[in-house]
Amino acid sequence: MRYKSAFDIIGPIMVGPSSSHTAGAVRIGKMARELFRCLPEKLVVTFYGSFAETYKGHGTAVAIVAGVLSFDTNDERIPDAIEIAEKLGVTIEFLISKKQTEHANTVNLELKTQKDVLNLTAVSIGGGSIQLTELNHQPTFTESASGHGLVVSTNEPKLAEAQINTALERPIFVRIQDLHNESVIFIETVSEITQNLLEKIKNMSSITTVFSTTG
């Protein structure tokens, strides 16, 4: 079972209406922003499955943009995120695709500046939890029952992996992928991703960014 408690199903404190379609979408956008490291000049969002059918009514579109603006799931500015982003100079394009995906709540984000491009595909699996499935068209996580995940960027992948292995109770899936001038480590674990654990990993000498995929 992927859910460990009622809070995994209910989701985080958020601006609604849905933990899957709103809170999860905010967290996908925020993860993309943290990996991209800057506000994009252009954002292209492609919705699949249930997201493609309901992204307007359930606030998924504004939620994705809010995440790219680094808003939290409970930020009262979420409903105005598209307008705020456009005022900041971000060009936004929303697309829908009829392509079949394994999960109904699937979205692809492409963040662009004149120098860099980041392409990311992720799914909102419920309760505000998300799963990153592709980064720059390369597979990342596989479907698993672990329930907890981390996405870590680092300039020292071997050291970072060793430090994180020490911090976590039992990392059960690790994959490393190059991204621009850094490496990204994808980790699934049975360890609960507490705020204290996140802070501990953030403060490691080898880590530049860490993001929990658990809602």
Coordinates of C-alpha atoms in Angstrom, one line a residue:
M1 CA 0.0 0.0 0.0
R2 CA 1.3 3.4 -0.9
Y3 CA -0.6 5.3 1.8
K4 CA 0.7 5.0 5.4
S5 CA -2.0 7.1 7.2
A6 CA -5.2 9.0 6.7
F7 CA -3.1 12.2 6.1
D8 CA -1.6 10.5 3.0
I9 CA -5.2 10.3 1.6
I10 CA -6.5 13.7 2.8
G11 CA -3.4 15.5 1.7
P12 CA -1.6 18.7 2.9
I13 CA -3.1 22.0 4.0
M14 CA -4.0 23.5 0.6
V15 CA -6.1 25.7 -1.5
G16 CA -8.6 23.2 -3.0
P17 CA -10.7 21.8 -4.4
S18 CA -8.7 18.5 -4.8
S19 CA -5.5 17.1 -3.3
S20 CA -4.9 15.2 -6.6
H21 CA -5.8 17.9 -9.1
T22 CA -4.7 20.9 -7.1
A23 CA -2.2 20.2 -4.3
G24 CA -0.4 17.5 -6.2
A25 CA -0.2 19.8 -9.2
V26 CA 1.3 22.6 -7.2
R27 CA 3.9 20.2 -5.9
I28 CA 4.7 19.1 -9.5
G29 CA 5.2 22.7 -10.6
K30 CA 7.3 23.4 -7.6
M31 CA 9.6 20.4 -8.1
A32 CA 10.1 21.5 -11.7
R33 CA 11.0 25.0 -10.6
E34 CA 13.5 23.7 -8.0
L35 CA 15.2 21.5 -10.6
F36 CA 15.2 24.3 -13.2
R37 CA 16.6 26.8 -10.6
C38 CA 15.0 29.9 -12.1
L39 CA 11.8 31.4 -13.4
P40 CA 11.2 30.2 -17.0
E41 CA 10.6 32.6 -19.8
K42 CA 8.2 30.1 -21.3
L43 CA 6.1 27.3 -19.7
V44 CA 4.4 24.7 -21.8
V45 CA 2.0 22.4 -19.9
T46 CA 0.5 19.3 -21.5
F47 CA -2.3 17.5 -19.6
Y48 CA -3.2 13.9 -20.1
G49 CA -6.1 11.7 -19.0
S50 CA -8.3 13.1 -16.1
F51 CA -6.1 16.2 -16.0
A52 CA -6.9 16.9 -19.6
E53 CA -10.6 16.6 -18.9
T54 CA -10.8 18.7 -15.7
Y55 CA -7.7 21.0 -15.5
K56 CA -9.8 24.1 -15.8
G57 CA -12.6 23.3 -13.3
H58 CA -10.4 21.7 -10.7
G59 CA -7.8 24.4 -10.8
T60 CA -5.0 22.2 -12.1
A61 CA -3.7 24.8 -14.5
V62 CA -3.4 27.6 -12.0
A63 CA -1.9 25.0 -9.5
I64 CA 0.9 24.0 -11.9
V65 CA 1.8 27.7 -12.5
A66 CA 1.6 28.4 -8.8
G67 CA 4.2 25.7 -8.2
V68 CA 6.5 27.0 -10.9
L69 CA 6.3 30.4 -9.0
S70 CA 7.4 28.5 -5.9
F71 CA 4.1 28.9 -4.1
D72 CA 3.2 26.4 -1.4
T73 CA 0.0 24.3 -1.5
N74 CA -1.8 26.7 0.9
D75 CA -0.8 29.9 -0.7
E76 CA -3.8 32.2 -1.1
R77 CA -2.3 33.6 -4.4
I78 CA -2.8 30.2 -6.2
P79 CA -6.0 31.3 -8.0
D80 CA -4.2 34.3 -9.4
A81 CA -1.0 32.4 -10.4
I82 CA -1.4 32.6 -14.1
E83 CA -1.9 36.4 -14.0
I84 CA 1.0 36.8 -11.6
A85 CA 3.3 34.7 -13.8
E86 CA 2.4 36.6 -17.0
K87 CA 3.1 39.9 -15.2
L88 CA 6.6 38.5 -14.4
G89 CA 7.1 37.9 -18.1
V90 CA 6.4 34.2 -18.3
T91 CA 4.7 33.0 -21.5
I92 CA 2.3 30.1 -20.7
E93 CA 0.8 27.6 -23.1
F94 CA -1.6 24.9 -22.1
L95 CA -2.1 21.8 -24.2
I96 CA -4.2 18.6 -23.9
S97 CA -3.2 15.2 -25.3
K98 CA -5.3 12.1 -26.0
K99 CA -2.2 9.9 -25.6
Q100 CA -2.9 7.0 -23.2
T101 CA -0.8 7.1 -20.0
E102 CA -0.5 4.6 -17.2
H103 CA -1.9 7.1 -14.7
A104 CA -4.9 9.4 -15.3
N105 CA -3.4 12.4 -13.5
T106 CA -0.3 12.9 -15.7
V107 CA 1.2 16.2 -16.8
N108 CA 4.3 17.2 -18.8
L109 CA 6.0 20.5 -18.1
E110 CA 8.6 22.2 -20.4
L111 CA 10.4 25.1 -18.8
K112 CA 12.5 27.3 -21.1
T113 CA 14.8 30.2 -21.1
Q114 CA 17.1 31.3 -24.0
K115 CA 19.9 29.1 -22.5
D116 CA 18.2 26.1 -20.9
V117 CA 15.3 23.7 -21.3
L118 CA 13.8 21.3 -18.7
N119 CA 11.3 18.7 -19.7
L120 CA 9.5 16.9 -16.9
T121 CA 6.7 14.4 -16.7
A122 CA 5.0 13.6 -13.4
V123 CA 1.8 12.2 -12.0
S124 CA -0.3 13.2 -9.0
I125 CA -1.0 9.9 -7.1
G126 CA -3.4 11.3 -4.5
G127 CA -3.2 13.0 -1.1
G128 CA -0.8 15.6 -2.5
S129 CA 1.9 13.0 -3.2
I130 CA 3.5 13.0 -6.6
Q131 CA 5.7 10.8 -8.7
L132 CA 8.3 12.0 -11.2
T133 CA 8.3 9.6 -14.2
E134 CA 10.5 11.3 -16.7
L135 CA 13.2 14.0 -16.6
N136 CA 14.4 15.3 -20.0
H137 CA 12.7 12.3 -21.7
Q138 CA 14.6 9.7 -19.5
P139 CA 12.7 7.5 -17.1
T140 CA 13.1 8.1 -13.4
F141 CA 10.9 6.3 -10.9
T142 CA 9.3 3.1 -11.6
E143 CA 5.9 2.2 -10.0
S144 CA 6.6 1.0 -6.4
A145 CA 4.9 0.5 -3.1
S146 CA 7.4 2.3 -1.1
G147 CA 5.3 5.4 -0.3
H148 CA 8.1 7.9 0.1
G149 CA 10.4 9.5 -2.4
L150 CA 13.2 12.1 -2.7
V151 CA 14.6 14.0 -5.6
V152 CA 18.0 15.4 -4.9
S153 CA 20.4 17.5 -7.0
T154 CA 24.1 17.4 -6.3
N155 CA 27.6 18.2 -7.7
E156 CA 29.0 15.2 -5.9
P157 CA 26.7 12.2 -6.6
K158 CA 28.8 9.5 -4.9
L159 CA 29.2 11.5 -1.7
A160 CA 25.5 12.5 -1.7
E161 CA 24.3 9.0 -2.2
A162 CA 26.5 7.7 0.7
Q163 CA 25.4 10.5 3.0
I164 CA 21.7 10.0 2.2
N165 CA 22.0 6.2 2.6
T166 CA 23.3 6.9 6.1
A167 CA 20.4 9.3 6.9
L168 CA 17.7 7.0 5.6
E169 CA 16.5 3.8 7.3
R170 CA 16.3 1.8 4.1
P171 CA 16.6 3.3 0.7
I172 CA 15.1 0.7 -1.7
F173 CA 15.5 2.4 -5.1
V174 CA 18.2 4.7 -6.3
R175 CA 18.7 6.1 -9.8
I176 CA 21.2 8.9 -10.8
Q177 CA 20.8 11.0 -13.9
D178 CA 22.8 13.9 -15.3
L179 CA 21.0 17.3 -15.5
H180 CA 23.0 20.2 -17.0
N181 CA 26.1 20.6 -14.8
E182 CA 24.7 18.5 -11.9
S183 CA 23.4 15.1 -11.1
V184 CA 19.9 14.3 -9.9
I185 CA 19.4 11.3 -7.6
F186 CA 15.9 9.7 -7.4
I187 CA 15.4 7.8 -4.2
E188 CA 12.4 5.7 -2.9
T189 CA 12.5 4.7 0.7
V190 CA 10.5 3.2 3.5
S191 CA 11.7 5.9 5.8
E192 CA 9.1 8.6 6.7
I193 CA 10.2 11.9 5.1
T194 CA 9.9 14.2 8.1
Q195 CA 10.7 17.9 8.0
N196 CA 13.6 17.2 10.3
L197 CA 15.0 14.6 7.9
L198 CA 14.6 17.0 4.9
E199 CA 16.5 19.7 6.8
K200 CA 19.2 17.2 7.7
I201 CA 19.6 16.3 4.0
K202 CA 19.5 19.9 2.9
N203 CA 22.3 20.7 5.2
M204 CA 24.6 18.0 3.8
S205 CA 27.7 19.4 2.2
S206 CA 27.1 17.6 -1.1
I207 CA 23.4 18.6 -1.6
T208 CA 22.2 21.6 -3.6
T209 CA 18.5 20.8 -3.8
V210 CA 16.2 18.2 -2.1
F211 CA 12.5 17.7 -2.7
S212 CA 10.1 15.2 -1.1
T213 CA 7.5 13.7 -3.4
T214 CA 5.4 12.7 -0.5
G215 CA 2.4 15.0 0.2

